[in-house]
Amino acid sequence: MKHFYLLFIFIYLSGYAQILSQDSLKQEFLHTKAHQYETFFETLDARLTQLPMKEALSIVRILQNAGNSDNPEKLQHYITQSLFRIHYQQKNYLLADSLLQKDLIHTKKYHLISEHAETLLNLGMVYNTLYKYSEATQYMQQAYHQFSSQNKKARAATALYELGNLCLKMPERDCEEYFQKALALGGDSLKRVYHISSLNTLGLIQSGNKRYSQSLSYYQKALDLAAATHDSAWMGIVRGNIGFVLLQTGREDEALAYLLEDMESGLQHNELLSAAAAAVSISKIYRDKNQPDLAKKYLLQGIELTQKVGFLPVLKPMYKELASIYEQEKQYTEAIKYLHLQIQLNDSLAKKRREIDVIKMQSSFDLQKKENEVKNLTEENARQKHLTVIVITGLTLCLLLVILTLRIRQKIKINQLLIRQKTDLENEVNNRTHTLLEYNHQLKEFSFMTAHNLRRPVAMILGLGQVLRLPDNKPDEERLYIEKLIDTTNELDLVLKQMNGLLEKKQDSVIDN
């Protein structure tokens, strides 16, 4: 029971410590500016590799949802890169590829040029792992050109170094140029391990081309650099390579010293395969010196180390060499034993090769499937965009048609209103014309009455008035003249009434209009 409580307390405290760790990491991230992201995530990725996948993903998601960034586009790139590294470490290569493909589009969209180049370089690594050497070369070459265009010499040199290592996996390729360029371009800015490795690889290339003096020159430079930086692991590896070259040139005593140092260094740094290779070469030297016991001793040690590593192809020549030594000593039972082991190993390697071929085919199939899915999604997105454009265009045309219809209707209404106004104006003009004509007719009548009907009684009244003034008028004549005057006056009154009637009619007509 006591142990149960202790276990419970330990689990509780571990969970609490993890929460505190995540919280402190989040606080540290919230105080990180965009120009510090590269350094922050380099440190973070180194920590994430030490954690279980689930916990590592949890931490990245926490940072992704923190929501405090002055450059969210750049932050999204570094988050994606961290997720990529987690899945790449767990050998989820297809998921890692998918993440990088999305990041490639993202960095290009937001003009993150340096980040785009880093994504290309990482894609090259993924395709290299998937045995897609042609695609890997294309991505790495693009990364190299982009780094060069930005004058990032160290990163461009790193891309060349990776291209060189990739080139070595492809037959009949001249890979020396990549490493030469990497050294010339990177110089002191090239990472130390890449610098030593490039010199060592150039030594291997020259050795393979049987240019041993040049090979030894490169190896010596690599050895000097490793010694200057106190990198004992690389010192052992380079010494071993120098020993192999010296062995090929017949300088066995010198080679033996270097190979023994290489074997000791390999065992010390757990570089078992390097130590095994040195042991095999040492065995060959002792066999040439006619010391079979020492030859067998180192060869058996090399076999034991190789078996621990599990690198089966190297065992085949070891078994054959050991069988040959036993046969030379007439120990046929042991010789047959190792020949049988060689045959079994051949079968095992053939099976392994078939499995690798199946894995390659499966990887190719999965990758092709993924590419087809991406292609289908791209085509579907294109169709959706095309459909969206058609719908928007249709709606726009409909809206324009509605606006045009409304404007036509408005214009028709305005025309109708103008026509009505024109008709009313014409009617008014006609009415006024008719009124004026009628008025003119009345004026003529009035003028006629003034000139004739009114003039005649006035003239008669004036004439009768002159006659009545004569001194010799008789009473009967005067009475007659007075009666005529009264009749004429009545006639004048009638004419004046008629004229007054005409004037009243004209006035009524003017008021009506």
PDB file of C-alpha atoms in Angstrom, residues 42 214 277 502:
ATOM      1  CA  GLU A  42      16.220  25.510 -32.825  1.00  0.00           C
ATOM      2  CA  GLN A 214      45.418  13.452 -53.196  1.00  0.00           C
ATOM      3  CA  ALA A 277      35.982  -2.308 -40.599  1.00  0.00           C
ATOM      4  CA  LEU A 502     -68.749  92.307 -76.063  1.00  0.00           C
TER       5      LEU A 502
END
